[in-house]
Amino acid sequence: MTIKRFKLFLASSIEKEEEWLTEMSKRGLHFKKYRLFTYYFDENPDESYIYQIDFREADDDYFQLYQDAGWQYVDSSIKRFHYFCTKAGTEGSKKIYSDRESVKETLQRMMAFYIAIFFAMITSQIGLIVTWEGWTIQVILAVFIAIVIILYLYMFYTLKRKINYYYK
């Protein structure tokens, strides 16, 4: 049976998302796909998996590297976030790209990607500002956009802190 769970994670909190997916698996809910803040799980209390998420553009060699290291591909989101799992307790399965330099590069790629999206989003809102007449719908949109901007700024702040940590 497929079970859906709505959950919001910022890109800067991949570790928390991995922990949550792993905890869900311990409870017998195994992640199968992700679509727009919704996680789909298959139920099987007899198994348990550990999850790993990576952020990068991928090709066949990339997926083969994970497979060779004992990780099974689960799903991808926006062609950048890739979800992998391995059975809990599997010997020799360690995180790939977990050295300091690889983590720093991943965070830098993520920062650049989301900065581009952020500026595209801001630019697309010029029409709202230019045509401002104070209509209720415009106020609602402006509040929504302000919340999104605050979330982006928080994500940039946390990503920058993590990047600085790996520069030490």
Short mmCIF file of N, CA and C in Angstrom, two decimals:
data_model
loop_
_atom_site.label_atom_id
_atom_site.label_comp_id
_atom_site.label_asym_id
_atom_site.label_seq_id
_atom_site.Cartn_x
_atom_site.Cartn_y
_atom_site.Cartn_z
N MET A 1 0.84 -1.17 0.00
CA MET A 1 0.00 0.00 0.00
C MET A 1 0.89 1.24 0.00
N THR A 2 0.55 2.23 -0.81
CA THR A 2 1.31 3.47 -0.89
C THR A 2 0.75 4.48 0.11
N ILE A 3 1.66 5.09 0.85
CA ILE A 3 1.30 6.09 1.84
C ILE A 3 1.98 7.40 1.47
N LYS A 4 1.23 8.51 1.55
CA LYS A 4 1.76 9.83 1.22
C LYS A 4 1.99 10.62 2.50
N ARG A 5 3.07 11.40 2.49
CA ARG A 5 3.36 12.31 3.60
C ARG A 5 3.80 13.64 3.01
N PHE A 6 3.15 14.71 3.44
CA PHE A 6 3.53 16.06 3.04
C PHE A 6 4.56 16.58 4.03
N LYS A 7 5.69 17.04 3.53
CA LYS A 7 6.75 17.56 4.41
C LYS A 7 7.58 18.55 3.61
N LEU A 8 7.96 19.63 4.26
CA LEU A 8 8.77 20.66 3.61
C LEU A 8 10.16 20.67 4.22
N PHE A 9 11.16 20.47 3.36
CA PHE A 9 12.56 20.62 3.75
C PHE A 9 13.18 21.65 2.83
N LEU A 10 13.99 22.54 3.38
CA LEU A 10 14.76 23.45 2.55
C LEU A 10 15.96 22.68 2.00
N ALA A 11 16.46 23.14 0.87
CA ALA A 11 17.61 22.48 0.25
C ALA A 11 18.82 22.45 1.18
N SER A 12 18.90 23.41 2.06
CA SER A 12 20.05 23.48 2.97
C SER A 12 19.98 22.47 4.10
N SER A 13 18.90 21.72 4.20
CA SER A 13 18.77 20.75 5.29
C SER A 13 18.64 19.32 4.77
N ILE A 14 19.52 18.97 3.84
CA ILE A 14 19.52 17.61 3.28
C ILE A 14 19.72 16.57 4.38
N GLU A 15 20.59 16.87 5.33
CA GLU A 15 20.88 15.90 6.40
C GLU A 15 19.61 15.57 7.19
N LYS A 16 18.80 16.58 7.48
CA LYS A 16 17.56 16.35 8.21
C LYS A 16 16.59 15.52 7.39
N GLU A 17 16.54 15.77 6.09
CA GLU A 17 15.67 14.99 5.21
C GLU A 17 16.13 13.53 5.17
N GLU A 18 17.44 13.31 5.07
CA GLU A 18 17.97 11.94 5.09
C GLU A 18 17.61 11.23 6.39
N GLU A 19 17.77 11.92 7.51
CA GLU A 19 17.44 11.35 8.81
C GLU A 19 15.95 11.01 8.90
N TRP A 20 15.10 11.90 8.41
CA TRP A 20 13.67 11.66 8.44
C TRP A 20 13.29 10.45 7.60
N LEU A 21 13.85 10.36 6.37
CA LEU A 21 13.55 9.21 5.50
C LEU A 21 14.03 7.91 6.14
N THR A 22 15.21 7.94 6.76
CA THR A 22 15.74 6.75 7.43
C THR A 22 14.86 6.37 8.61
N GLU A 23 14.40 7.36 9.38
CA GLU A 23 13.52 7.09 10.51
C GLU A 23 12.18 6.52 10.03
N MET A 24 11.64 7.05 8.94
CA MET A 24 10.40 6.51 8.38
C MET A 24 10.59 5.05 7.98
N SER A 25 11.75 4.73 7.43
CA SER A 25 12.04 3.36 7.03
C SER A 25 12.10 2.43 8.23
N LYS A 26 12.66 2.91 9.34
CA LYS A 26 12.70 2.11 10.57
C LYS A 26 11.29 1.77 11.03
N ARG A 27 10.34 2.65 10.71
CA ARG A 27 8.94 2.43 11.08
C ARG A 27 8.20 1.56 10.06
N GLY A 28 8.92 1.14 9.00
CA GLY A 28 8.31 0.28 7.99
C GLY A 28 7.79 1.01 6.77
N LEU A 29 8.05 2.32 6.66
CA LEU A 29 7.62 3.09 5.49
C LEU A 29 8.85 3.43 4.66
N HIS A 30 8.92 2.90 3.44
CA HIS A 30 10.11 3.01 2.61
C HIS A 30 9.86 3.95 1.44
N PHE A 31 10.67 4.98 1.38
CA PHE A 31 10.54 6.04 0.38
C PHE A 31 10.64 5.49 -1.04
N LYS A 32 9.69 5.91 -1.91
CA LYS A 32 9.68 5.46 -3.30
C LYS A 32 9.75 6.61 -4.31
N LYS A 33 9.10 7.74 -4.01
CA LYS A 33 9.18 8.88 -4.92
C LYS A 33 8.80 10.17 -4.20
N TYR A 34 9.20 11.28 -4.83
CA TYR A 34 8.95 12.61 -4.29
C TYR A 34 8.32 13.46 -5.38
N ARG A 35 7.23 14.13 -5.04
CA ARG A 35 6.57 15.05 -5.96
C ARG A 35 6.02 16.23 -5.17
N LEU A 36 6.54 17.42 -5.41
CA LEU A 36 6.01 18.68 -4.87
C LEU A 36 5.66 18.59 -3.38
N PHE A 37 6.67 18.46 -2.55
CA PHE A 37 6.56 18.41 -1.09
C PHE A 37 5.82 17.17 -0.58
N THR A 38 5.58 16.20 -1.43
CA THR A 38 4.89 14.98 -1.03
C THR A 38 5.82 13.79 -1.24
N TYR A 39 5.97 13.02 -0.18
CA TYR A 39 6.79 11.81 -0.21
C TYR A 39 5.86 10.61 -0.28
N TYR A 40 6.19 9.67 -1.15
CA TYR A 40 5.41 8.46 -1.30
C TYR A 40 6.21 7.30 -0.74
N PHE A 41 5.54 6.50 0.10
CA PHE A 41 6.20 5.40 0.78
C PHE A 41 5.45 4.10 0.50
N ASP A 42 6.21 3.00 0.43
CA ASP A 42 5.63 1.67 0.44
C ASP A 42 5.80 1.13 1.85
N GLU A 43 4.81 0.37 2.28
CA GLU A 43 4.83 -0.14 3.65
C GLU A 43 5.35 -1.57 3.67
N ASN A 44 6.36 -1.81 4.52
CA ASN A 44 6.90 -3.15 4.73
C ASN A 44 7.68 -3.13 6.05
N PRO A 45 7.07 -3.63 7.11
CA PRO A 45 7.73 -3.58 8.43
C PRO A 45 8.92 -4.53 8.56
N ASP A 46 9.14 -5.39 7.59
CA ASP A 46 10.22 -6.38 7.67
C ASP A 46 11.56 -5.87 7.16
N GLU A 47 11.60 -4.66 6.60
CA GLU A 47 12.84 -4.12 6.05
C GLU A 47 13.13 -2.76 6.66
N SER A 48 14.39 -2.33 6.52
CA SER A 48 14.79 -1.01 6.97
C SER A 48 15.93 -0.53 6.09
N TYR A 49 15.87 0.73 5.68
CA TYR A 49 16.87 1.30 4.78
C TYR A 49 17.48 2.57 5.36
N ILE A 50 18.64 2.87 4.88
CA ILE A 50 19.31 4.14 5.15
C ILE A 50 19.26 4.92 3.85
N TYR A 51 18.98 6.22 3.94
CA TYR A 51 18.84 7.04 2.73
C TYR A 51 19.96 8.07 2.64
N GLN A 52 20.31 8.37 1.41
CA GLN A 52 21.30 9.39 1.11
C GLN A 52 20.77 10.23 -0.04
N ILE A 53 21.01 11.54 0.05
CA ILE A 53 20.58 12.47 -1.00
C ILE A 53 21.81 13.18 -1.51
N ASP A 54 21.89 13.33 -2.81
CA ASP A 54 23.01 14.06 -3.41
C ASP A 54 22.45 15.10 -4.37
N PHE A 55 23.17 16.19 -4.53
CA PHE A 55 22.74 17.29 -5.40
C PHE A 55 23.78 17.49 -6.48
N ARG A 56 23.42 17.17 -7.72
CA ARG A 56 24.29 17.40 -8.86
C ARG A 56 23.57 16.96 -10.13
N GLU A 57 24.09 17.41 -11.26
CA GLU A 57 23.61 16.88 -12.52
C GLU A 57 24.16 15.47 -12.63
N ALA A 58 23.38 14.58 -13.19
CA ALA A 58 23.79 13.17 -13.17
C ALA A 58 23.83 12.59 -14.58
N ASP A 59 24.70 11.61 -14.72
CA ASP A 59 24.76 10.82 -15.94
C ASP A 59 24.83 9.34 -15.54
N ASP A 60 24.94 8.47 -16.51
CA ASP A 60 24.96 7.03 -16.22
C ASP A 60 26.13 6.64 -15.33
N ASP A 61 27.29 7.26 -15.53
CA ASP A 61 28.47 6.95 -14.71
C ASP A 61 28.23 7.30 -13.24
N TYR A 62 27.55 8.40 -13.02
CA TYR A 62 27.23 8.83 -11.66
C TYR A 62 26.37 7.78 -10.95
N PHE A 63 25.30 7.34 -11.61
CA PHE A 63 24.43 6.34 -11.01
C PHE A 63 25.15 5.00 -10.84
N GLN A 64 26.05 4.68 -11.76
CA GLN A 64 26.82 3.44 -11.65
C GLN A 64 27.75 3.50 -10.44
N LEU A 65 28.35 4.66 -10.18
CA LEU A 65 29.22 4.83 -9.02
C LEU A 65 28.47 4.50 -7.72
N TYR A 66 27.26 5.01 -7.60
CA TYR A 66 26.45 4.72 -6.42
C TYR A 66 26.11 3.24 -6.34
N GLN A 67 25.72 2.67 -7.47
CA GLN A 67 25.36 1.25 -7.49
C GLN A 67 26.55 0.39 -7.09
N ASP A 68 27.72 0.71 -7.62
CA ASP A 68 28.93 -0.05 -7.28
C ASP A 68 29.28 0.05 -5.80
N ALA A 69 28.88 1.16 -5.16
CA ALA A 69 29.16 1.36 -3.74
C ALA A 69 28.06 0.78 -2.85
N GLY A 70 27.06 0.13 -3.46
CA GLY A 70 26.02 -0.52 -2.67
C GLY A 70 24.76 0.29 -2.44
N TRP A 71 24.62 1.40 -3.16
CA TRP A 71 23.44 2.25 -3.01
C TRP A 71 22.50 2.03 -4.18
N GLN A 72 21.22 1.91 -3.88
CA GLN A 72 20.19 1.71 -4.90
C GLN A 72 19.51 3.05 -5.19
N TYR A 73 19.37 3.38 -6.47
CA TYR A 73 18.69 4.62 -6.87
C TYR A 73 17.20 4.50 -6.55
N VAL A 74 16.63 5.57 -5.98
CA VAL A 74 15.21 5.58 -5.64
C VAL A 74 14.45 6.55 -6.54
N ASP A 75 14.86 7.82 -6.55
CA ASP A 75 14.13 8.84 -7.31
C ASP A 75 14.98 10.08 -7.44
N SER A 76 14.53 11.01 -8.27
CA SER A 76 15.19 12.31 -8.42
C SER A 76 14.14 13.41 -8.39
N SER A 77 14.56 14.59 -7.97
CA SER A 77 13.69 15.75 -7.96
C SER A 77 14.42 16.89 -8.66
N ILE A 78 13.73 17.57 -9.53
CA ILE A 78 14.22 18.67 -10.37
C ILE A 78 15.55 18.31 -11.05
N LYS A 79 15.75 17.06 -11.32
CA LYS A 79 16.94 16.54 -12.01
C LYS A 79 18.25 16.92 -11.33
N ARG A 80 18.18 17.26 -10.04
CA ARG A 80 19.37 17.64 -9.29
C ARG A 80 19.48 16.90 -7.96
N PHE A 81 18.37 16.72 -7.28
CA PHE A 81 18.37 15.99 -6.01
C PHE A 81 18.12 14.52 -6.31
N HIS A 82 19.09 13.69 -5.95
CA HIS A 82 18.99 12.26 -6.23
C HIS A 82 18.95 11.50 -4.91
N TYR A 83 17.97 10.64 -4.81
CA TYR A 83 17.73 9.86 -3.59
C TYR A 83 18.23 8.44 -3.80
N PHE A 84 19.00 7.95 -2.82
CA PHE A 84 19.53 6.59 -2.85
C PHE A 84 19.25 5.93 -1.51
N CYS A 85 19.21 4.60 -1.53
CA CYS A 85 19.05 3.88 -0.27
C CYS A 85 19.91 2.62 -0.28
N THR A 86 20.16 2.12 0.90
CA THR A 86 20.83 0.84 1.09
C THR A 86 20.22 0.21 2.33
N LYS A 87 20.20 -1.11 2.35
CA LYS A 87 19.63 -1.80 3.52
C LYS A 87 20.39 -1.41 4.77
N ALA A 88 19.66 -1.17 5.83
CA ALA A 88 20.28 -0.84 7.12
C ALA A 88 21.16 -2.00 7.56
N GLY A 89 22.33 -1.69 8.06
CA GLY A 89 23.25 -2.71 8.53
C GLY A 89 24.12 -3.32 7.46
N THR A 90 24.03 -2.81 6.21
CA THR A 90 24.85 -3.32 5.13
C THR A 90 26.30 -2.96 5.38
N GLU A 91 27.16 -3.95 5.39
CA GLU A 91 28.59 -3.72 5.60
C GLU A 91 29.21 -3.01 4.40
N GLY A 92 30.07 -2.06 4.65
CA GLY A 92 30.83 -1.40 3.59
C GLY A 92 30.09 -0.30 2.86
N SER A 93 28.83 -0.06 3.16
CA SER A 93 28.09 1.01 2.49
C SER A 93 28.28 2.30 3.26
N LYS A 94 29.09 3.17 2.70
CA LYS A 94 29.28 4.46 3.34
C LYS A 94 28.86 5.55 2.36
N LYS A 95 28.66 6.73 2.90
CA LYS A 95 28.22 7.84 2.06
C LYS A 95 29.26 8.15 0.99
N ILE A 96 28.77 8.41 -0.18
CA ILE A 96 29.64 8.83 -1.28
C ILE A 96 29.68 10.35 -1.26
N TYR A 97 30.78 10.91 -1.69
CA TYR A 97 30.97 12.37 -1.70
C TYR A 97 30.80 12.93 -0.30
N SER A 98 31.39 12.27 0.69
CA SER A 98 31.24 12.73 2.06
C SER A 98 32.51 13.39 2.61
N ASP A 99 33.58 13.43 1.80
CA ASP A 99 34.78 14.13 2.26
C ASP A 99 34.53 15.63 2.23
N ARG A 100 35.32 16.39 2.96
CA ARG A 100 35.11 17.83 3.11
C ARG A 100 35.02 18.56 1.78
N GLU A 101 35.92 18.27 0.88
CA GLU A 101 35.96 18.97 -0.41
C GLU A 101 34.71 18.68 -1.24
N SER A 102 34.27 17.43 -1.27
CA SER A 102 33.07 17.06 -2.03
C SER A 102 31.82 17.72 -1.45
N VAL A 103 31.73 17.74 -0.13
CA VAL A 103 30.57 18.37 0.52
C VAL A 103 30.56 19.86 0.21
N LYS A 104 31.70 20.49 0.30
CA LYS A 104 31.80 21.93 0.01
C LYS A 104 31.39 22.21 -1.44
N GLU A 105 31.87 21.40 -2.38
CA GLU A 105 31.51 21.59 -3.79
C GLU A 105 30.01 21.40 -4.02
N THR A 106 29.43 20.42 -3.35
CA THR A 106 27.99 20.20 -3.47
C THR A 106 27.22 21.41 -2.96
N LEU A 107 27.61 21.94 -1.82
CA LEU A 107 26.94 23.12 -1.26
C LEU A 107 27.11 24.33 -2.17
N GLN A 108 28.27 24.49 -2.77
CA GLN A 108 28.49 25.61 -3.70
C GLN A 108 27.62 25.47 -4.94
N ARG A 109 27.50 24.26 -5.47
CA ARG A 109 26.62 24.03 -6.63
C ARG A 109 25.18 24.36 -6.27
N MET A 110 24.77 23.93 -5.08
CA MET A 110 23.42 24.19 -4.63
C MET A 110 23.17 25.69 -4.49
N MET A 111 24.13 26.39 -3.91
CA MET A 111 24.01 27.84 -3.73
C MET A 111 23.87 28.53 -5.09
N ALA A 112 24.71 28.20 -6.04
CA ALA A 112 24.66 28.82 -7.36
C ALA A 112 23.32 28.53 -8.05
N PHE A 113 22.86 27.31 -7.96
CA PHE A 113 21.59 26.91 -8.57
C PHE A 113 20.43 27.73 -8.00
N TYR A 114 20.37 27.82 -6.68
CA TYR A 114 19.25 28.52 -6.05
C TYR A 114 19.36 30.04 -6.16
N ILE A 115 20.55 30.57 -6.28
CA ILE A 115 20.70 32.01 -6.54
C ILE A 115 20.11 32.35 -7.90
N ALA A 116 20.38 31.50 -8.90
CA ALA A 116 19.82 31.73 -10.24
C ALA A 116 18.29 31.69 -10.21
N ILE A 117 17.73 30.73 -9.51
CA ILE A 117 16.27 30.65 -9.40
C ILE A 117 15.72 31.86 -8.64
N PHE A 118 16.40 32.26 -7.58
CA PHE A 118 15.97 33.40 -6.78
C PHE A 118 15.90 34.67 -7.63
N PHE A 119 16.95 34.94 -8.40
CA PHE A 119 16.93 36.15 -9.23
C PHE A 119 15.89 36.07 -10.34
N ALA A 120 15.67 34.89 -10.89
CA ALA A 120 14.61 34.74 -11.89
C ALA A 120 13.24 35.02 -11.26
N MET A 121 13.05 34.53 -10.04
CA MET A 121 11.78 34.76 -9.34
C MET A 121 11.59 36.26 -9.04
N ILE A 122 12.63 36.91 -8.56
CA ILE A 122 12.55 38.34 -8.25
C ILE A 122 12.26 39.15 -9.52
N THR A 123 12.95 38.82 -10.58
CA THR A 123 12.75 39.52 -11.85
C THR A 123 11.33 39.34 -12.36
N SER A 124 10.79 38.15 -12.18
CA SER A 124 9.43 37.89 -12.67
C SER A 124 8.37 38.66 -11.89
N GLN A 125 8.72 39.21 -10.76
CA GLN A 125 7.76 39.94 -9.94
C GLN A 125 7.71 41.44 -10.24
N ILE A 126 8.51 41.88 -11.18
CA ILE A 126 8.52 43.30 -11.55
C ILE A 126 7.13 43.75 -12.01
N GLY A 127 6.43 42.88 -12.71
CA GLY A 127 5.07 43.20 -13.17
C GLY A 127 4.13 43.50 -12.02
N LEU A 128 4.27 42.79 -10.93
CA LEU A 128 3.42 43.02 -9.76
C LEU A 128 3.69 44.42 -9.19
N ILE A 129 4.94 44.80 -9.17
CA ILE A 129 5.31 46.11 -8.62
C ILE A 129 4.87 47.24 -9.55
N VAL A 130 5.09 47.07 -10.84
CA VAL A 130 4.77 48.11 -11.82
C VAL A 130 3.27 48.35 -11.90
N THR A 131 2.48 47.29 -11.77
CA THR A 131 1.03 47.44 -11.91
C THR A 131 0.31 47.54 -10.57
N TRP A 132 1.04 47.84 -9.51
CA TRP A 132 0.46 47.84 -8.16
C TRP A 132 -0.67 48.84 -8.04
N GLU A 133 -1.83 48.35 -7.61
CA GLU A 133 -2.98 49.22 -7.35
C GLU A 133 -3.60 48.89 -6.00
N GLY A 134 -2.96 48.00 -5.24
CA GLY A 134 -3.44 47.68 -3.90
C GLY A 134 -4.61 46.73 -3.84
N TRP A 135 -4.89 46.02 -4.92
CA TRP A 135 -5.98 45.06 -4.91
C TRP A 135 -5.68 43.96 -3.91
N THR A 136 -6.70 43.36 -3.43
CA THR A 136 -6.56 42.29 -2.43
C THR A 136 -5.68 41.16 -2.96
N ILE A 137 -5.89 40.78 -4.19
CA ILE A 137 -5.09 39.69 -4.76
C ILE A 137 -3.61 40.08 -4.86
N GLN A 138 -3.34 41.34 -5.15
CA GLN A 138 -1.96 41.81 -5.20
C GLN A 138 -1.32 41.77 -3.81
N VAL A 139 -2.06 42.14 -2.80
CA VAL A 139 -1.55 42.10 -1.43
C VAL A 139 -1.27 40.66 -1.03
N ILE A 140 -2.19 39.75 -1.34
CA ILE A 140 -2.00 38.33 -1.02
C ILE A 140 -0.76 37.80 -1.73
N LEU A 141 -0.60 38.13 -3.00
CA LEU A 141 0.59 37.68 -3.75
C LEU A 141 1.86 38.28 -3.17
N ALA A 142 1.80 39.54 -2.80
CA ALA A 142 2.98 40.19 -2.22
C ALA A 142 3.38 39.53 -0.91
N VAL A 143 2.42 39.17 -0.08
CA VAL A 143 2.71 38.49 1.19
C VAL A 143 3.32 37.12 0.91
N PHE A 144 2.72 36.39 -0.01
CA PHE A 144 3.25 35.07 -0.38
C PHE A 144 4.69 35.19 -0.89
N ILE A 145 4.94 36.15 -1.76
CA ILE A 145 6.29 36.35 -2.32
C ILE A 145 7.26 36.74 -1.20
N ALA A 146 6.81 37.58 -0.28
CA ALA A 146 7.68 37.96 0.84
C ALA A 146 8.07 36.74 1.68
N ILE A 147 7.13 35.84 1.91
CA ILE A 147 7.43 34.61 2.66
C ILE A 147 8.44 33.76 1.90
N VAL A 148 8.26 33.63 0.60
CA VAL A 148 9.20 32.85 -0.22
C VAL A 148 10.58 33.50 -0.19
N ILE A 149 10.64 34.80 -0.27
CA ILE A 149 11.94 35.51 -0.22
C ILE A 149 12.62 35.26 1.12
N ILE A 150 11.86 35.33 2.20
CA ILE A 150 12.44 35.07 3.53
C ILE A 150 12.98 33.65 3.61
N LEU A 151 12.24 32.68 3.08
CA LEU A 151 12.72 31.29 3.07
C LEU A 151 14.01 31.15 2.26
N TYR A 152 14.05 31.81 1.11
CA TYR A 152 15.27 31.77 0.28
C TYR A 152 16.45 32.40 1.03
N LEU A 153 16.23 33.54 1.64
CA LEU A 153 17.31 34.21 2.37
C LEU A 153 17.80 33.34 3.52
N TYR A 154 16.90 32.69 4.23
CA TYR A 154 17.29 31.78 5.29
C TYR A 154 18.11 30.61 4.73
N MET A 155 17.66 30.06 3.61
CA MET A 155 18.39 28.96 2.98
C MET A 155 19.78 29.42 2.56
N PHE A 156 19.89 30.60 1.97
CA PHE A 156 21.21 31.12 1.57
C PHE A 156 22.11 31.30 2.79
N TYR A 157 21.55 31.80 3.86
CA TYR A 157 22.31 32.00 5.09
C TYR A 157 22.85 30.66 5.61
N THR A 158 21.99 29.65 5.69
CA THR A 158 22.45 28.36 6.21
C THR A 158 23.43 27.69 5.26
N LEU A 159 23.21 27.80 3.96
CA LEU A 159 24.17 27.24 3.00
C LEU A 159 25.52 27.93 3.12
N LYS A 160 25.51 29.24 3.25
CA LYS A 160 26.77 29.99 3.37
C LYS A 160 27.51 29.59 4.64
N ARG A 161 26.79 29.43 5.74
CA ARG A 161 27.42 28.98 6.99
C ARG A 161 28.06 27.61 6.82
N LYS A 162 27.36 26.71 6.14
CA LYS A 162 27.92 25.37 5.92
C LYS A 162 29.14 25.42 5.01
N ILE A 163 29.08 26.22 3.96
CA ILE A 163 30.22 26.37 3.05
C ILE A 163 31.41 26.91 3.82
N ASN A 164 31.20 27.95 4.62
CA ASN A 164 32.30 28.51 5.42
C ASN A 164 32.88 27.49 6.38
N TYR A 165 32.04 26.63 6.93
CA TYR A 165 32.53 25.58 7.83
C TYR A 165 33.50 24.65 7.08
N TYR A 166 33.20 24.32 5.84
CA TYR A 166 34.06 23.41 5.09
C TYR A 166 35.29 24.10 4.51
N TYR A 167 35.35 25.42 4.55
CA TYR A 167 36.56 26.14 4.14
C TYR A 167 37.64 26.11 5.21
N LYS A 168 37.27 25.80 6.46
CA LYS A 168 38.22 25.80 7.57
C LYS A 168 39.22 24.69 7.43
#
